[in-house]
C-alpha cells in the first residue's frame, strides 16, 4: 500500500492541471506530419513525469484498452535504477481492461529512451474513448520478469490517474497494488516535485500580474 498523499505543493500543482475525462479527436495515430497519438498507462500518466523528457506532450483524451491488463516487472529481470522496483507494462488478457491517457506528441519524441535500449517495443493498438476508437502508439516491455513496483513509482501512477480523472474504481484498483516497500531516495521524485513547484509558482505569478494594478 502506498501513501495516499504526496507533498502538498506537488499535489496542489497537479490539481491545477486537472483535465476532462473524455474528449473527441481524429481516429488516427498520426494527427499530421508532425504529431502522433501515444497511449500512456504507467508513470507517463502524470504530465510532469512525461514532460521531463517529452515537453511537447499535451493531453488528447482519456481512453480504455480492452483485453489487456496492467502488470509490473523488469526487462530480463534487471531492476530499474530509476525506480528501484518493477515498472509498468501491459499484456494481453481477455476480459480485462487498462485505462490510460492519450497524449498528442511531436514526431521528434517518437523514440523513447527505453525503446532505444531494447527494454520496450512500440506497438499500435486501438483504444476506446467516448464515441470513437483511436489507433495509438504505445510500448510493451520485452522479456518481462514480474516484480512489484516501488511505492514511489506507484504513487506517480496514482497521481497521474487522479490528475486526468480516470474512473474512480480504476484508481482504487491502482492504489491496492502491492509494492516492494522500498523506502530509499529516488532522485526522479525530486525532479518531479521541482517541476510541479515551478509550474505552480508560474501560475501564481500570472494571477498576481493580472491583478497587479490593484496593488500599485
CSV table of C-alpha atoms in Angstrom, one decimal:
chain,number,residue,atom,x,y,z
A,1,UNK,CA,0.0,0.0,0.0
A,2,UNK,CA,1.3,3.5,-0.8
A,3,UNK,CA,0.9,6.8,0.9
A,4,UNK,CA,-2.2,8.4,-0.4
A,5,UNK,CA,-0.9,11.9,0.0
A,6,UNK,CA,2.2,13.2,-1.7
A,7,UNK,CA,3.9,16.5,-0.9
A,8,UNK,CA,1.2,19.2,-0.6
A,9,UNK,CA,2.7,21.6,-3.1
A,10,UNK,CA,3.2,18.9,-5.6
A,11,UNK,CA,-0.4,17.7,-5.4
A,12,UNK,CA,-1.8,21.2,-5.5
A,13,UNK,CA,0.2,21.9,-8.6
A,14,UNK,CA,-1.2,18.7,-10.2
A,15,UNK,CA,-4.8,19.7,-9.3
A,16,UNK,CA,-4.4,22.9,-11.2
A,17,UNK,CA,-3.8,20.8,-14.3
A,18,UNK,CA,-6.9,18.6,-14.0
A,19,UNK,CA,-8.4,17.7,-17.3
A,20,UNK,CA,-11.6,16.3,-18.6
A,21,UNK,CA,-12.1,12.6,-18.6
A,22,UNK,CA,-13.2,12.4,-22.2
A,23,UNK,CA,-12.6,14.2,-25.4
A,24,UNK,CA,-13.0,13.8,-29.1
A,25,UNK,CA,-10.4,13.8,-31.8
A,26,UNK,CA,-9.2,12.3,-35.0
A,27,UNK,CA,-9.3,8.5,-35.1
A,28,UNK,CA,-5.7,8.1,-36.4
A,29,UNK,CA,-2.3,7.7,-34.7
A,30,UNK,CA,-0.9,10.5,-36.9
A,31,UNK,CA,-2.7,13.7,-36.5
A,32,UNK,CA,-0.5,15.3,-39.1
A,33,UNK,CA,3.1,15.0,-40.3
A,34,UNK,CA,4.4,16.5,-37.1
A,35,UNK,CA,2.4,14.8,-34.3
A,36,UNK,CA,1.2,11.4,-33.2
A,37,UNK,CA,-1.0,9.8,-30.5
A,38,UNK,CA,0.6,8.0,-27.6
A,39,UNK,CA,-1.4,5.9,-25.1
A,40,UNK,CA,0.2,6.0,-21.7
A,41,UNK,CA,-0.7,3.6,-18.8
A,42,UNK,CA,2.2,3.8,-16.3
A,43,UNK,CA,4.2,6.7,-14.9
A,44,UNK,CA,3.6,8.7,-18.1
A,45,UNK,CA,0.0,9.2,-16.9
A,46,UNK,CA,1.4,12.0,-14.9
A,47,UNK,CA,2.0,15.1,-17.1
A,48,UNK,CA,5.0,16.3,-15.1
A,49,UNK,CA,6.7,12.9,-15.5
A,50,UNK,CA,6.1,12.6,-19.2
A,51,UNK,CA,7.2,16.2,-19.9
A,52,UNK,CA,10.6,15.7,-18.1
A,53,UNK,CA,11.8,14.0,-21.4
A,54,UNK,CA,8.9,14.9,-23.8
A,55,UNK,CA,8.0,18.6,-23.3
A,56,UNK,CA,5.8,18.6,-26.5
A,57,UNK,CA,3.2,16.3,-24.9
A,58,UNK,CA,-0.4,17.6,-24.5
A,59,UNK,CA,-3.5,15.7,-23.3
A,60,UNK,CA,-5.7,14.4,-26.1
A,61,UNK,CA,-8.2,12.4,-24.1
A,62,UNK,CA,-8.7,9.5,-21.6
A,63,UNK,CA,-9.2,6.1,-23.1
A,64,UNK,CA,-9.7,2.4,-22.3
A,65,UNK,CA,-7.8,-0.5,-23.8
A,66,UNK,CA,-9.8,-3.7,-23.8
A,67,UNK,CA,-8.5,-7.3,-23.3
A,68,UNK,CA,-5.2,-6.1,-21.7
A,69,UNK,CA,-4.1,-5.9,-18.1
A,70,UNK,CA,-1.5,-3.8,-16.3
A,71,UNK,CA,1.5,-5.7,-14.8
A,72,UNK,CA,4.8,-4.8,-13.3
A,73,UNK,CA,8.3,-6.2,-13.9
A,74,UNK,CA,11.7,-5.6,-15.3
A,75,UNK,CA,13.3,-6.2,-18.7
A,76,UNK,CA,15.2,-9.6,-18.3
A,77,UNK,CA,14.8,-9.2,-14.5
A,78,UNK,CA,17.2,-6.2,-14.4
A,79,UNK,CA,15.9,-3.9,-11.7
A,80,UNK,CA,15.2,-0.3,-12.6
A,81,UNK,CA,17.9,2.1,-11.2
A,82,UNK,CA,15.5,5.0,-11.6
A,83,UNK,CA,12.5,3.5,-9.8
A,84,UNK,CA,14.0,0.7,-7.6
A,85,UNK,CA,11.4,-1.9,-8.5
A,86,UNK,CA,9.2,-3.2,-11.2
A,87,UNK,CA,7.9,-0.8,-13.8
A,88,UNK,CA,4.6,-0.9,-15.8
A,89,UNK,CA,3.8,-2.8,-18.9
A,90,UNK,CA,0.7,-4.4,-20.4
A,91,UNK,CA,-0.1,-7.9,-21.6
A,92,UNK,CA,-2.9,-9.5,-23.4
A,93,UNK,CA,-5.6,-10.7,-21.0
A,94,UNK,CA,-9.2,-11.4,-22.4
A,95,UNK,CA,-11.9,-9.7,-20.3
A,96,UNK,CA,-9.5,-7.2,-18.6
A,97,UNK,CA,-9.0,-3.6,-19.3
A,98,UNK,CA,-6.4,-0.8,-18.9
A,99,UNK,CA,-7.3,2.8,-18.6
A,100,UNK,CA,-4.8,5.4,-19.7
A,101,UNK,CA,-4.2,8.8,-21.2
A,102,UNK,CA,-3.8,9.6,-24.9
A,103,UNK,CA,-1.2,12.2,-25.4
A,104,UNK,CA,-0.5,14.3,-28.6
A,105,UNK,CA,3.2,14.4,-29.1
A,106,UNK,CA,5.7,15.7,-31.6
A,107,UNK,CA,7.3,13.2,-34.0
A,108,UNK,CA,10.7,14.2,-32.6
A,109,UNK,CA,9.6,12.4,-29.4
A,110,UNK,CA,8.6,9.2,-31.2
A,111,UNK,CA,11.5,7.1,-29.9
A,112,UNK,CA,11.6,6.7,-26.1
A,113,UNK,CA,14.8,6.1,-24.1
A,114,UNK,CA,13.8,2.6,-23.0
A,115,UNK,CA,12.9,1.7,-26.6
A,116,UNK,CA,16.4,2.6,-27.8
A,117,UNK,CA,17.8,0.4,-25.0
A,118,UNK,CA,15.7,-2.5,-26.1
A,119,UNK,CA,13.5,-2.8,-22.9
A,120,UNK,CA,10.3,-1.8,-24.7
A,121,UNK,CA,8.9,-2.3,-28.2
A,122,UNK,CA,6.5,0.1,-29.9
A,123,UNK,CA,3.1,-1.3,-30.9
A,124,UNK,CA,0.0,0.2,-32.4
A,125,UNK,CA,-3.3,-0.6,-30.6
A,126,UNK,CA,-6.9,0.5,-30.8
A,127,UNK,CA,-8.3,2.2,-27.6
A,128,UNK,CA,-11.8,3.4,-26.9
A,129,UNK,CA,-12.9,6.8,-25.8
A,130,UNK,CA,-16.3,8.4,-25.7
A,131,UNK,CA,-17.9,7.8,-29.0
A,132,UNK,CA,-15.0,6.5,-31.0
A,133,UNK,CA,-11.9,4.4,-31.3
A,134,UNK,CA,-8.4,5.7,-31.7
A,135,UNK,CA,-5.3,4.0,-33.1
A,136,UNK,CA,-2.4,4.9,-30.8
A,137,UNK,CA,1.2,4.1,-30.4
A,138,UNK,CA,2.2,2.5,-27.1
A,139,UNK,CA,5.0,0.4,-25.7
A,140,UNK,CA,5.2,-3.1,-24.3
A,141,UNK,CA,8.1,-4.5,-22.3
A,142,UNK,CA,10.3,-7.2,-23.8
A,143,UNK,CA,11.3,-10.2,-21.8
A,144,UNK,CA,9.4,-9.1,-18.7
A,145,UNK,CA,10.2,-10.7,-15.4
A,146,UNK,CA,7.4,-9.9,-12.9
A,147,UNK,CA,8.4,-7.7,-9.9
A,148,UNK,CA,6.4,-5.4,-7.6
A,149,UNK,CA,6.8,-1.6,-8.1
A,150,UNK,CA,8.3,0.7,-5.5
A,151,UNK,CA,5.8,2.8,-3.5
A,152,UNK,CA,7.1,6.0,-5.1
A,153,UNK,CA,6.6,4.6,-8.7
A,154,UNK,CA,3.1,3.5,-7.9
A,155,UNK,CA,2.4,6.9,-6.3
A,156,UNK,CA,3.3,8.6,-9.6
A,157,UNK,CA,0.9,6.4,-11.5
A,158,UNK,CA,-1.9,7.1,-9.0
A,159,UNK,CA,-1.3,10.8,-9.1
A,160,UNK,CA,-1.5,10.6,-12.9
A,161,UNK,CA,-4.7,8.8,-12.7
A,162,UNK,CA,-6.1,11.4,-10.3
A,163,UNK,CA,-4.8,14.3,-12.4
A,164,UNK,CA,-6.5,13.1,-15.5
A,165,UNK,CA,-9.8,11.8,-14.0
A,166,UNK,CA,-9.5,8.1,-14.7
A,167,UNK,CA,-12.5,6.2,-13.4
A,168,UNK,CA,-12.7,6.1,-9.6
A,169,UNK,CA,-12.9,2.3,-9.4
A,170,UNK,CA,-9.7,2.0,-11.6
A,171,UNK,CA,-8.0,4.5,-9.3
A,172,UNK,CA,-8.8,2.3,-6.3
A,173,UNK,CA,-7.5,-0.7,-8.2
A,174,UNK,CA,-4.2,1.1,-8.7
A,175,UNK,CA,-4.0,2.0,-5.0
A,176,UNK,CA,-4.5,-1.6,-4.0
A,177,UNK,CA,-1.4,-2.8,-5.9
A,178,UNK,CA,1.2,-4.3,-3.6
A,179,UNK,CA,4.6,-2.7,-3.6
A,180,UNK,CA,8.2,-3.8,-2.6
A,181,UNK,CA,8.1,-1.3,0.3
A,182,UNK,CA,11.3,0.5,-0.9
A,183,UNK,CA,12.0,3.5,1.4
A,184,UNK,CA,15.2,4.9,-0.1
A,185,UNK,CA,15.6,8.2,-2.0
A,186,UNK,CA,14.6,8.5,-5.7
A,187,UNK,CA,16.2,11.5,-7.5
A,188,UNK,CA,13.4,11.4,-10.1
A,189,UNK,CA,10.8,12.3,-7.4
A,190,UNK,CA,12.8,15.4,-6.5
A,191,UNK,CA,12.8,16.3,-10.2
A,192,UNK,CA,9.0,15.9,-10.4
A,193,UNK,CA,8.4,18.0,-7.2
A,194,UNK,CA,10.7,20.7,-8.5
A,195,UNK,CA,8.9,20.8,-11.9
A,196,UNK,CA,5.5,20.9,-10.3
A,197,UNK,CA,6.5,23.6,-7.9
A,198,UNK,CA,7.9,25.8,-10.7
A,199,UNK,CA,4.7,25.4,-12.7
A,200,UNK,CA,2.7,26.3,-9.6
A,201,UNK,CA,4.8,29.4,-9.0
A,202,UNK,CA,4.4,30.5,-12.6
A,203,UNK,CA,0.6,30.2,-12.3
A,204,UNK,CA,0.7,32.3,-9.1
A,205,UNK,CA,2.8,34.9,-10.8
A,206,UNK,CA,0.4,35.1,-13.7
A,207,UNK,CA,-2.5,35.6,-11.4
A,208,UNK,CA,-0.6,38.3,-9.5
A,209,UNK,CA,0.3,40.1,-12.7
A,210,UNK,CA,-3.3,40.1,-13.8
A,211,UNK,CA,-4.3,41.9,-10.6
A,212,UNK,CA,-1.2,44.0,-10.2
A,213,UNK,CA,-2.9,47.3,-10.9
A,214,UNK,CA,-4.9,46.9,-7.7
A,215,UNK,CA,-1.6,46.7,-5.7
A,216,UNK,CA,0.1,49.7,-7.4
